[in-house]
PDB file of C-alpha atoms in Angstrom:
ATOM      1  CA  GLU A   1      44.328  63.221  45.277  1.00 74.00           C
ATOM      2  CA  THR A   2      45.784  61.259  48.177  1.00 76.00           C
ATOM      3  CA  GLY A   3      42.791  59.029  48.918  1.00 92.00           C
ATOM      4  CA  VAL A   4      42.141  60.784  52.234  1.00 97.00           C
ATOM      5  CA  THR A   5      39.287  63.272  52.437  1.00 96.00           C
ATOM      6  CA  GLN A   6      38.377  65.678  55.191  1.00 97.00           C
ATOM      7  CA  THR A   7      35.238  67.701  55.843  1.00 97.00           C
ATOM      8  CA  PRO A   8      34.613  70.488  56.373  1.00 97.00           C
ATOM      9  CA  ARG A   9      37.557  72.306  54.814  1.00 96.00           C
ATOM     10  CA  HIS A  10      36.867  75.434  56.844  1.00 97.00           C
ATOM     11  CA  LEU A  11      35.068  75.823  60.167  1.00 96.00           C
ATOM     12  CA  VAL A  12      34.345  78.836  62.330  1.00 96.00           C
ATOM     13  CA  MET A  13      32.902  78.157  65.749  1.00 93.00           C
ATOM     14  CA  GLY A  14      32.246  79.906  69.001  1.00 90.00           C
ATOM     15  CA  MET A  15      33.701  78.732  72.276  1.00 89.00           C
ATOM     16  CA  THR A  16      30.403  77.222  73.380  1.00 87.00           C
ATOM     17  CA  ASN A  17      29.702  75.305  70.166  1.00 88.00           C
ATOM     18  CA  LYS A  18      30.047  71.594  69.543  1.00 94.00           C
ATOM     19  CA  LYS A  19      31.257  70.503  66.136  1.00 95.00           C
ATOM     20  CA  SER A  20      32.903  67.470  64.540  1.00 97.00           C
ATOM     21  CA  LEU A  21      35.616  67.027  61.949  1.00 98.00           C
ATOM     22  CA  LYS A  22      35.381  64.027  59.647  1.00 98.00           C
ATOM     23  CA  CYS A  23      38.109  62.076  57.898  1.00 98.00           C
ATOM     24  CA  GLU A  24      37.677  59.233  55.438  1.00 97.00           C
ATOM     25  CA  GLN A  25      40.312  57.085  53.762  1.00 97.00           C
ATOM     26  CA  HIS A  26      39.763  54.791  50.801  1.00 91.00           C
ATOM     27  CA  LEU A  27      43.184  53.151  50.860  1.00 95.00           C
ATOM     28  CA  GLY A  28      42.542  50.102  53.031  1.00 95.00           C
ATOM     29  CA  HIS A  29      44.934  51.396  55.683  1.00 95.00           C
ATOM     30  CA  ASN A  30      44.935  50.151  59.266  1.00 94.00           C
ATOM     31  CA  ALA A  31      46.268  53.249  61.041  1.00 94.00           C
ATOM     32  CA  MET A  32      44.794  56.741  61.183  1.00 96.00           C
ATOM     33  CA  TYR A  33      46.090  59.933  62.776  1.00 96.00           C
ATOM     34  CA  TRP A  34      44.998  63.411  63.814  1.00 97.00           C
ATOM     35  CA  TYR A  35      47.586  66.204  63.653  1.00 97.00           C
ATOM     36  CA  LYS A  36      47.425  69.878  64.614  1.00 97.00           C
ATOM     37  CA  GLN A  37      49.353  72.511  62.669  1.00 96.00           C
ATOM     38  CA  SER A  38      49.576  75.846  64.454  1.00 94.00           C
ATOM     39  CA  ALA A  39      51.248  78.881  62.956  1.00 87.00           C
ATOM     40  CA  LYS A  40      55.038  78.613  62.958  1.00 81.00           C
ATOM     41  CA  LYS A  41      55.006  75.228  64.730  1.00 89.00           C
ATOM     42  CA  PRO A  42      55.764  71.704  63.470  1.00 92.00           C
ATOM     43  CA  LEU A  43      52.969  69.236  62.921  1.00 95.00           C
ATOM     44  CA  GLU A  44      51.848  67.998  66.351  1.00 94.00           C
ATOM     45  CA  LEU A  45      50.521  64.474  66.661  1.00 94.00           C
ATOM     46  CA  MET A  46      47.268  64.396  68.628  1.00 95.00           C
ATOM     47  CA  PHE A  47      45.817  60.895  68.337  1.00 95.00           C
ATOM     48  CA  VAL A  48      46.687  57.581  66.692  1.00 94.00           C
ATOM     49  CA  TYR A  49      44.302  54.744  65.950  1.00 94.00           C
ATOM     50  CA  SER A  50      45.492  51.311  64.891  1.00 91.00           C
ATOM     51  CA  LEU A  51      42.890  48.761  63.809  1.00 86.00           C
ATOM     52  CA  GLU A  52      40.200  51.055  65.241  1.00 84.00           C
ATOM     53  CA  GLU A  53      41.792  51.140  68.700  1.00 86.00           C
ATOM     54  CA  ARG A  54      43.259  54.320  70.121  1.00 86.00           C
ATOM     55  CA  VAL A  55      46.936  53.699  70.752  1.00 84.00           C
ATOM     56  CA  GLU A  56      48.166  57.210  71.366  1.00 79.00           C
ATOM     57  CA  ASN A  57      46.818  60.304  73.043  1.00 78.00           C
ATOM     58  CA  ASN A  58      49.497  62.940  73.196  1.00 76.00           C
ATOM     59  CA  SER A  59      48.301  64.820  76.275  1.00 86.00           C
ATOM     60  CA  VAL A  60      45.506  66.385  74.289  1.00 93.00           C
ATOM     61  CA  PRO A  61      42.898  68.323  76.316  1.00 93.00           C
ATOM     62  CA  SER A  62      39.586  66.544  76.802  1.00 93.00           C
ATOM     63  CA  ARG A  63      37.768  69.211  74.776  1.00 95.00           C
ATOM     64  CA  PHE A  64      39.076  67.212  71.788  1.00 96.00           C
ATOM     65  CA  SER A  65      37.462  63.770  71.576  1.00 95.00           C
ATOM     66  CA  PRO A  66      38.370  61.341  68.785  1.00 96.00           C
ATOM     67  CA  GLU A  67      36.222  58.526  67.471  1.00 96.00           C
ATOM     68  CA  CYS A  68      37.080  55.732  65.036  1.00 95.00           C
ATOM     69  CA  PRO A  69      33.910  53.753  64.241  1.00 94.00           C
ATOM     70  CA  ASN A  70      35.613  51.657  61.542  1.00 92.00           C
ATOM     71  CA  SER A  71      38.923  51.457  59.737  1.00 90.00           C
ATOM     72  CA  SER A  72      37.862  53.950  57.052  1.00 95.00           C
ATOM     73  CA  HIS A  73      36.490  56.753  59.190  1.00 97.00           C
ATOM     74  CA  LEU A  74      37.909  58.989  61.868  1.00 97.00           C
ATOM     75  CA  PHE A  75      36.186  61.838  63.670  1.00 97.00           C
ATOM     76  CA  LEU A  76      37.387  64.606  65.956  1.00 97.00           C
ATOM     77  CA  HIS A  77      34.629  65.931  68.171  1.00 97.00           C
ATOM     78  CA  LEU A  78      35.145  69.479  69.429  1.00 96.00           C
ATOM     79  CA  HIS A  79      33.466  71.196  72.363  1.00 94.00           C
ATOM     80  CA  THR A  80      34.125  74.307  74.423  1.00 93.00           C
ATOM     81  CA  LEU A  81      37.249  75.129  72.470  1.00 94.00           C
ATOM     82  CA  GLN A  82      39.502  78.101  73.147  1.00 94.00           C
ATOM     83  CA  PRO A  83      40.737  80.691  70.630  1.00 94.00           C
ATOM     84  CA  GLU A  84      44.241  79.190  70.890  1.00 94.00           C
ATOM     85  CA  ASP A  85      42.813  75.974  69.412  1.00 96.00           C
ATOM     86  CA  SER A  86      42.490  77.764  66.074  1.00 96.00           C
ATOM     87  CA  ALA A  87      44.730  75.849  63.691  1.00 97.00           C
ATOM     88  CA  LEU A  88      44.830  73.528  60.686  1.00 97.00           C
ATOM     89  CA  TYR A  89      43.781  69.998  61.645  1.00 98.00           C
ATOM     90  CA  LEU A  90      45.152  67.279  59.410  1.00 98.00           C
ATOM     91  CA  CYS A  91      44.085  63.671  59.181  1.00 98.00           C
ATOM     92  CA  ALA A  92      46.447  61.002  57.869  1.00 97.00           C
ATOM     93  CA  SER A  93      46.506  57.261  57.347  1.00 96.00           C
ATOM     94  CA  SER A  94      49.169  54.624  56.805  1.00 94.00           C
ATOM     95  CA  GLN A  95      49.150  50.936  56.008  1.00 93.00           C
ATOM     96  CA  ASP A  96      50.143  50.054  59.554  1.00 89.00           C
ATOM     97  CA  ARG A  97      51.360  51.982  62.543  1.00 86.00           C
ATOM     98  CA  GLY A  98      55.068  51.657  63.084  1.00 75.00           C
ATOM     99  CA  GLY A  99      56.241  50.197  59.796  1.00 82.00           C
ATOM    100  CA  ARG A 100      59.391  51.916  58.669  1.00 85.00           C
ATOM    101  CA  ARG A 101      58.290  52.015  55.046  1.00 86.00           C
ATOM    102  CA  ASN A 102      54.742  53.108  55.812  1.00 88.00           C
ATOM    103  CA  GLU A 103      54.559  56.672  54.668  1.00 93.00           C
ATOM    104  CA  GLN A 104      51.522  58.623  55.723  1.00 95.00           C
ATOM    105  CA  PHE A 105      48.828  59.821  53.348  1.00 96.00           C
ATOM    106  CA  PHE A 106      47.323  63.135  54.389  1.00 97.00           C
ATOM    107  CA  GLY A 107      43.991  64.782  53.852  1.00 97.00           C
ATOM    108  CA  PRO A 108      43.745  68.452  52.849  1.00 95.00           C
ATOM    109  CA  GLY A 109      42.994  69.565  56.407  1.00 97.00           C
ATOM    110  CA  THR A 110      40.284  71.552  58.155  1.00 97.00           C
ATOM    111  CA  ARG A 111      41.095  75.175  58.895  1.00 97.00           C
ATOM    112  CA  LEU A 112      39.465  75.832  62.268  1.00 97.00           C
ATOM    113  CA  THR A 113      38.855  79.289  63.706  1.00 96.00           C
ATOM    114  CA  VAL A 114      37.543  79.600  67.262  1.00 95.00           C
ATOM    115  CA  LEU A 115      36.006  82.962  68.084  1.00 93.00           C
TER     116      LEU A 115
ATOM    117  CA  ILE B   1      60.823  64.896  73.491  1.00 74.00           C
ATOM    118  CA  LEU B   2      62.625  64.255  70.222  1.00 81.00           C
ATOM    119  CA  ASN B   3      64.219  67.243  68.525  1.00 90.00           C
ATOM    120  CA  VAL B   4      63.951  67.175  64.738  1.00 96.00           C
ATOM    121  CA  GLU B   5      65.361  70.281  63.124  1.00 97.00           C
ATOM    122  CA  GLN B   6      65.321  71.555  59.572  1.00 98.00           C
ATOM    123  CA  SER B   7      67.397  74.275  58.018  1.00 97.00           C
ATOM    124  CA  PRO B   8      67.041  76.747  56.582  1.00 97.00           C
ATOM    125  CA  GLN B   9      63.576  77.765  57.719  1.00 96.00           C
ATOM    126  CA  SER B  10      62.911  79.355  54.335  1.00 96.00           C
ATOM    127  CA  LEU B  11      64.707  79.717  51.065  1.00 96.00           C
ATOM    128  CA  HIS B  12      64.229  81.834  47.951  1.00 97.00           C
ATOM    129  CA  VAL B  13      65.990  80.744  44.761  1.00 97.00           C
ATOM    130  CA  GLN B  14      65.823  81.680  41.113  1.00 97.00           C
ATOM    131  CA  GLU B  15      64.400  79.296  38.531  1.00 97.00           C
ATOM    132  CA  GLY B  16      67.194  77.034  37.326  1.00 97.00           C
ATOM    133  CA  ASP B  17      69.215  77.223  40.547  1.00 97.00           C
ATOM    134  CA  SER B  18      70.064  74.052  42.409  1.00 97.00           C
ATOM    135  CA  THR B  19      69.460  73.988  46.135  1.00 96.00           C
ATOM    136  CA  ASN B  20      69.630  71.757  49.157  1.00 96.00           C
ATOM    137  CA  PHE B  21      68.413  71.706  52.715  1.00 95.00           C
ATOM    138  CA  THR B  22      68.927  69.667  55.843  1.00 98.00           C
ATOM    139  CA  CYS B  23      66.989  67.570  58.325  1.00 98.00           C
ATOM    140  CA  SER B  24      68.801  66.854  61.616  1.00 98.00           C
ATOM    141  CA  PHE B  25      67.753  64.226  64.139  1.00 97.00           C
ATOM    142  CA  PRO B  26      69.232  62.463  67.193  1.00 95.00           C
ATOM    143  CA  SER B  27      71.819  59.934  66.045  1.00 91.00           C
ATOM    144  CA  SER B  28      71.485  57.617  69.057  1.00 91.00           C
ATOM    145  CA  ASN B  29      68.709  55.473  67.520  1.00 92.00           C
ATOM    146  CA  PHE B  30      67.376  55.289  63.987  1.00 95.00           C
ATOM    147  CA  TYR B  31      64.418  53.442  62.497  1.00 95.00           C
ATOM    148  CA  ALA B  32      63.231  55.489  59.519  1.00 96.00           C
ATOM    149  CA  LEU B  33      63.059  58.947  58.009  1.00 97.00           C
ATOM    150  CA  HIS B  34      60.485  60.220  55.550  1.00 97.00           C
ATOM    151  CA  TRP B  35      60.488  63.342  53.381  1.00 98.00           C
ATOM    152  CA  TYR B  36      57.239  65.047  52.413  1.00 98.00           C
ATOM    153  CA  ARG B  37      56.376  67.906  50.069  1.00 98.00           C
ATOM    154  CA  TRP B  38      53.536  70.215  51.109  1.00 97.00           C
ATOM    155  CA  GLU B  39      52.273  72.611  48.478  1.00 96.00           C
ATOM    156  CA  THR B  40      50.035  75.473  49.538  1.00 92.00           C
ATOM    157  CA  ALA B  41      46.343  74.516  49.769  1.00 90.00           C
ATOM    158  CA  LYS B  42      47.171  70.853  49.142  1.00 93.00           C
ATOM    159  CA  SER B  43      47.930  67.797  51.287  1.00 95.00           C
ATOM    160  CA  PRO B  44      51.460  66.821  52.292  1.00 96.00           C
ATOM    161  CA  GLU B  45      52.691  64.057  50.001  1.00 96.00           C
ATOM    162  CA  ALA B  46      55.478  61.580  50.636  1.00 96.00           C
ATOM    163  CA  LEU B  47      58.617  62.035  48.560  1.00 97.00           C
ATOM    164  CA  PHE B  48      61.073  59.532  49.995  1.00 97.00           C
ATOM    165  CA  VAL B  49      61.196  56.742  52.553  1.00 96.00           C
ATOM    166  CA  MET B  50      64.711  56.277  53.926  1.00 96.00           C
ATOM    167  CA  THR B  51      65.625  53.363  56.143  1.00 95.00           C
ATOM    168  CA  LEU B  52      69.360  52.562  55.841  1.00 94.00           C
ATOM    169  CA  ASN B  53      72.495  54.564  56.514  1.00 95.00           C
ATOM    170  CA  GLY B  54      73.889  55.702  53.193  1.00 94.00           C
ATOM    171  CA  ASP B  55      70.522  55.530  51.407  1.00 94.00           C
ATOM    172  CA  GLU B  56      70.288  57.705  48.332  1.00 97.00           C
ATOM    173  CA  LYS B  57      66.897  58.146  46.713  1.00 97.00           C
ATOM    174  CA  LYS B  58      65.998  60.040  43.553  1.00 97.00           C
ATOM    175  CA  LYS B  59      62.760  61.164  41.937  1.00 96.00           C
ATOM    176  CA  GLY B  60      63.279  63.271  38.830  1.00 96.00           C
ATOM    177  CA  ARG B  61      65.254  66.368  39.806  1.00 97.00           C
ATOM    178  CA  ILE B  62      64.895  65.730  43.527  1.00 98.00           C
ATOM    179  CA  SER B  63      67.175  63.458  45.507  1.00 98.00           C
ATOM    180  CA  ALA B  64      67.891  62.708  49.151  1.00 98.00           C
ATOM    181  CA  THR B  65      70.726  61.216  51.156  1.00 98.00           C
ATOM    182  CA  LEU B  66      70.849  59.788  54.661  1.00 98.00           C
ATOM    183  CA  ASN B  67      73.580  59.661  57.304  1.00 97.00           C
ATOM    184  CA  THR B  68      72.231  57.946  60.414  1.00 97.00           C
ATOM    185  CA  LYS B  69      75.559  57.929  62.255  1.00 96.00           C
ATOM    186  CA  GLU B  70      75.798  61.712  62.283  1.00 96.00           C
ATOM    187  CA  GLY B  71      72.046  62.292  62.340  1.00 97.00           C
ATOM    188  CA  TYR B  72      71.173  64.156  59.158  1.00 97.00           C
ATOM    189  CA  SER B  73      69.498  63.842  55.795  1.00 98.00           C
ATOM    190  CA  TYR B  74      69.907  66.180  52.833  1.00 98.00           C
ATOM    191  CA  LEU B  75      67.326  66.971  50.183  1.00 98.00           C
ATOM    192  CA  TYR B  76      68.637  68.266  46.868  1.00 98.00           C
ATOM    193  CA  ILE B  77      66.714  69.909  44.051  1.00 98.00           C
ATOM    194  CA  LYS B  78      68.530  70.286  40.751  1.00 98.00           C
ATOM    195  CA  GLY B  79      67.451  73.084  38.404  1.00 97.00           C
ATOM    196  CA  SER B  80      64.599  74.381  40.578  1.00 97.00           C
ATOM    197  CA  GLN B  81      61.305  75.176  38.877  1.00 97.00           C
ATOM    198  CA  PRO B  82      58.423  77.335  40.138  1.00 96.00           C
ATOM    199  CA  GLU B  83      56.353  74.172  40.663  1.00 96.00           C
ATOM    200  CA  ASP B  84      58.929  73.032  43.247  1.00 97.00           C
ATOM    201  CA  SER B  85      57.748  75.850  45.518  1.00 98.00           C
ATOM    202  CA  ALA B  86      56.449  74.136  48.653  1.00 98.00           C
ATOM    203  CA  THR B  87      57.265  73.363  52.248  1.00 97.00           C
ATOM    204  CA  TYR B  88      59.484  70.300  52.589  1.00 98.00           C
ATOM    205  CA  LEU B  89      59.003  68.303  55.777  1.00 98.00           C
ATOM    206  CA  CYS B  90      61.045  65.505  57.239  1.00 98.00           C
ATOM    207  CA  ALA B  91      59.632  63.004  59.733  1.00 96.00           C
ATOM    208  CA  PHE B  92      61.887  60.904  61.977  1.00 96.00           C
ATOM    209  CA  ASN B  93      61.193  57.697  63.886  1.00 94.00           C
ATOM    210  CA  PRO B  94      63.844  56.386  66.301  1.00 93.00           C
ATOM    211  CA  SER B  95      62.444  52.871  66.816  1.00 91.00           C
ATOM    212  CA  TYR B  96      59.679  50.432  65.962  1.00 87.00           C
ATOM    213  CA  GLY B  97      56.447  51.153  67.815  1.00 82.00           C
ATOM    214  CA  GLN B  98      57.092  54.847  68.158  1.00 87.00           C
ATOM    215  CA  ASN B  99      55.486  57.592  66.143  1.00 89.00           C
ATOM    216  CA  PHE B 100      57.112  59.733  63.497  1.00 92.00           C
ATOM    217  CA  VAL B 101      58.079  63.213  64.699  1.00 93.00           C
ATOM    218  CA  PHE B 102      57.934  65.978  62.122  1.00 95.00           C
ATOM    219  CA  GLY B 103      60.440  68.777  61.715  1.00 96.00           C
ATOM    220  CA  PRO B 104      59.273  72.369  61.283  1.00 96.00           C
ATOM    221  CA  GLY B 105      59.865  72.296  57.528  1.00 97.00           C
ATOM    222  CA  THR B 106      61.821  74.302  54.961  1.00 97.00           C
ATOM    223  CA  ARG B 107      59.711  76.672  52.908  1.00 97.00           C
ATOM    224  CA  LEU B 108      61.088  76.918  49.362  1.00 98.00           C
ATOM    225  CA  SER B 109      60.076  79.646  46.937  1.00 97.00           C
ATOM    226  CA  VAL B 110      61.332  79.399  43.358  1.00 97.00           C
ATOM    227  CA  LEU B 111      61.145  82.712  41.540  1.00 95.00           C
ATOM    228  CA  PRO B 112      60.576  82.663  37.766  1.00 91.00           C
TER     229      PRO B 112
END
């Protein structure tokens, strides 16, 4: 148990659907992250929030929309996705963004399939 | 785009064997390197935080070394056990304010 939870664990959606992924951390951390893990690729950083402000958007298509309403919660809103967006989406948190000793604590991920 | 490499991509060893694998990163700037273990159907978990050239860290049968001047870190597992089977990831950060970049991982399978 890492202290970071994600729901749902599995999601199947059509290309016209709208869905949201939820992440919650109970560690008192100030930074939260969304990563994408595609088959045979390294973890790709999508978004970074520090103190509830978005500080990084790694050229992610606008069909992915993050939201950080408070320091404990992070959402990823999905709409009009493509089949190539099927992947494992991981949420992580760390005490602060940028600290060299601040390892990241990961959630279990949401396995997303886009039909 | 930073290039963080890990080798080998996958590894199969017998229970009791010792093994090691490598994380390579650009040696021009160094801020920190982290090692993570990612077991199937679980979350990645941090193993080691490495910040200084020459760092050696140990946790039970697993240890890691760091050479920032030549741009590599080694992870060693002594007397591998089936429960060590996992993907081992390294994450590199070249300077304060930047994000950690993950390598592709080394997938270790320990056969009983």
